[in-house]
Amino acid sequence: MSSASTHFEKLTRCCMRCKISRFLDKTIEIEKAGGARVAIPFQPDLTQNADFLHAAMLFEVGDTAGFMAANSMEETYSVLTVDYHINLIRPVQKEGIYAVGEVVTAGKTIYVARSDVYSESGKLVAAGQGTYTVSKILLTDLDGYDD
């Protein structure tokens, strides 16, 4: 097993230990450095009063995809979201969602990642971009990374 795939597995396991990930029943996949896919299945409790999936879920899945894409390229420290901007394109009703995140640029301390959010049926529902900074938090100090 390569160092990169080991890092991807550790990072995914660590992120899945977060309470929000378990609450939302997320799935996270990192297939290559700089790219990630995050999904949330449909849950009626996550809708707003018109029965559309709450926009906070689109933000959450998009930001997590960008974060995972960025942190997949940083093997020592955790990255942190500095800024995340999302454009909502269309509402989602009675479907889960997934986001595909990809690093657009990587520097020593800053990563910029784009994330497109789709409904389960494949329609583009939101587009976002995030800025992520390399923190001083060692990945090995995070719950689940070295288990």
Short mmCIF file of C-alpha atoms in Angstrom, two decimals:
data_model
loop_
_atom_site.label_atom_id
_atom_site.label_comp_id
_atom_site.label_asym_id
_atom_site.label_seq_id
_atom_site.Cartn_x
_atom_site.Cartn_y
_atom_site.Cartn_z
CA MET A 1 0.00 0.00 0.00
CA SER A 2 1.43 3.36 -1.00
CA SER A 3 1.99 6.23 1.41
CA ALA A 4 -0.64 8.33 -0.41
CA SER A 5 -3.37 5.67 -0.21
CA THR A 6 -2.54 5.12 3.48
CA HIS A 7 -2.86 8.88 4.07
CA PHE A 8 -6.18 8.92 2.17
CA GLU A 9 -7.54 6.06 4.31
CA LYS A 10 -6.38 7.69 7.56
CA LEU A 11 -7.81 11.07 6.56
CA THR A 12 -11.15 9.53 5.59
CA ARG A 13 -11.34 7.53 8.83
CA CYS A 14 -10.49 10.65 10.84
CA CYS A 15 -13.18 12.73 9.11
CA MET A 16 -15.75 9.96 9.57
CA ARG A 17 -15.10 10.11 13.35
CA CYS A 18 -16.59 13.63 13.41
CA LYS A 19 -20.05 13.68 14.93
CA ILE A 20 -21.47 15.68 12.01
CA SER A 21 -20.25 13.04 9.54
CA ARG A 22 -21.94 10.25 11.48
CA PHE A 23 -25.10 12.31 12.00
CA LEU A 24 -25.39 13.00 8.27
CA ASP A 25 -24.41 9.41 7.35
CA LYS A 26 -21.76 10.78 4.96
CA THR A 27 -19.56 8.80 2.63
CA ILE A 28 -16.13 10.12 1.71
CA GLU A 29 -13.84 8.92 -1.07
CA ILE A 30 -10.39 10.15 -2.00
CA GLU A 31 -9.17 8.53 -5.21
CA LYS A 32 -6.23 10.82 -5.94
CA ALA A 33 -4.29 13.63 -4.33
CA GLY A 34 -6.25 16.84 -4.79
CA GLY A 35 -9.61 15.20 -5.45
CA ALA A 36 -12.43 13.98 -3.20
CA ARG A 37 -16.08 12.95 -3.35
CA VAL A 38 -18.45 13.40 -0.41
CA ALA A 39 -22.09 12.28 -0.32
CA ILE A 40 -25.05 12.66 2.03
CA PRO A 41 -28.10 10.43 1.54
CA PHE A 42 -31.57 11.97 1.59
CA GLN A 43 -33.02 12.39 5.08
CA PRO A 44 -36.45 14.05 5.53
CA ASP A 45 -35.22 15.69 8.75
CA LEU A 46 -32.73 17.78 6.73
CA THR A 47 -35.36 19.67 4.73
CA GLN A 48 -36.78 23.16 5.14
CA ASN A 49 -40.50 23.97 5.28
CA ALA A 50 -41.05 23.71 1.49
CA ASP A 51 -39.60 20.16 1.62
CA PHE A 52 -36.40 21.11 -0.18
CA LEU A 53 -33.10 19.90 1.21
CA HIS A 54 -31.80 22.70 3.42
CA ALA A 55 -29.07 24.73 1.69
CA ALA A 56 -26.81 24.19 4.70
CA MET A 57 -26.44 20.57 3.52
CA LEU A 58 -25.21 21.72 0.11
CA PHE A 59 -22.70 24.00 1.83
CA GLU A 60 -21.59 21.22 4.18
CA VAL A 61 -21.03 18.59 1.48
CA GLY A 62 -19.30 21.11 -0.82
CA ASP A 63 -16.98 22.44 1.88
CA THR A 64 -16.12 18.93 3.07
CA ALA A 65 -15.24 17.85 -0.49
CA GLY A 66 -12.95 20.88 -0.89
CA PHE A 67 -11.43 20.32 2.54
CA MET A 68 -10.76 16.63 1.86
CA ALA A 69 -9.27 17.41 -1.56
CA ALA A 70 -6.93 19.97 0.02
CA ASN A 71 -5.96 17.81 3.00
CA SER A 72 -5.29 14.86 0.70
CA MET A 73 -2.28 16.85 -0.52
CA GLU A 74 -1.08 17.79 2.99
CA GLU A 75 0.22 14.74 4.88
CA THR A 76 1.52 16.34 8.09
CA TYR A 77 -0.96 19.00 9.24
CA SER A 78 -4.71 19.44 9.15
CA VAL A 79 -6.04 22.13 6.87
CA LEU A 80 -8.75 24.53 8.02
CA THR A 81 -11.40 26.33 6.01
CA VAL A 82 -10.64 30.04 5.73
CA ASP A 83 -13.44 30.90 3.32
CA TYR A 84 -16.07 28.99 1.40
CA HIS A 85 -18.42 30.57 -1.11
CA ILE A 86 -21.29 28.69 -2.69
CA ASN A 87 -23.70 29.51 -5.52
CA LEU A 88 -27.00 27.67 -5.20
CA ILE A 89 -28.27 26.72 -8.65
CA ARG A 90 -31.44 24.70 -8.05
CA PRO A 91 -33.30 23.19 -5.10
CA VAL A 92 -33.14 19.50 -4.26
CA GLN A 93 -36.21 17.56 -3.24
CA LYS A 94 -36.31 13.96 -1.98
CA GLU A 95 -32.79 13.13 -3.21
CA GLY A 96 -29.40 12.78 -1.61
CA ILE A 97 -26.51 14.91 -2.78
CA TYR A 98 -22.83 14.53 -3.50
CA ALA A 99 -19.97 16.92 -4.11
CA VAL A 100 -16.81 16.49 -6.13
CA GLY A 101 -13.96 18.62 -4.84
CA GLU A 102 -10.76 19.37 -6.72
CA VAL A 103 -7.76 21.48 -5.74
CA VAL A 104 -7.34 24.35 -8.19
CA THR A 105 -4.10 25.68 -6.75
CA ALA A 106 -1.78 24.56 -3.97
CA GLY A 107 0.82 26.64 -2.20
CA LYS A 108 2.92 26.12 0.91
CA THR A 109 0.21 27.34 3.27
CA ILE A 110 -2.92 27.91 1.18
CA TYR A 111 -5.02 25.60 -1.00
CA VAL A 112 -7.92 26.67 -3.18
CA ALA A 113 -10.45 24.01 -4.13
CA ARG A 114 -13.55 24.05 -6.29
CA SER A 115 -16.48 21.79 -5.47
CA ASP A 116 -19.52 21.05 -7.57
CA VAL A 117 -22.59 19.69 -5.79
CA TYR A 118 -24.98 17.33 -7.57
CA SER A 119 -28.30 15.68 -6.79
CA GLU A 120 -28.33 11.87 -6.82
CA SER A 121 -29.90 12.09 -10.28
CA GLY A 122 -26.79 13.92 -11.53
CA LYS A 123 -28.11 17.49 -11.80
CA LEU A 124 -25.70 20.27 -10.84
CA VAL A 125 -27.35 21.97 -7.85
CA ALA A 126 -24.55 24.19 -6.49
CA ALA A 127 -21.01 25.30 -7.23
CA GLY A 128 -18.56 26.41 -4.58
CA GLN A 129 -14.98 27.42 -3.99
CA GLY A 130 -13.03 27.31 -0.77
CA THR A 131 -9.75 28.56 0.60
CA TYR A 132 -8.02 26.23 3.06
CA THR A 133 -4.98 27.03 5.19
CA VAL A 134 -2.44 24.63 6.59
CA SER A 135 -2.78 24.74 10.39
CA LYS A 136 -0.30 23.79 13.08
CA ILE A 137 -2.53 20.86 14.11
CA LEU A 138 -0.73 17.59 13.44
CA LEU A 139 -2.89 15.02 11.68
CA THR A 140 -1.49 12.42 14.06
CA ASP A 141 -3.06 14.36 16.97
CA LEU A 142 -6.57 14.05 15.51
CA ASP A 143 -8.93 11.32 16.68
CA GLY A 144 -8.94 8.45 14.22
CA TYR A 145 -6.01 9.41 12.03
CA ASP A 146 -3.54 6.93 13.48
CA ASP A 147 -5.94 4.19 14.65
#
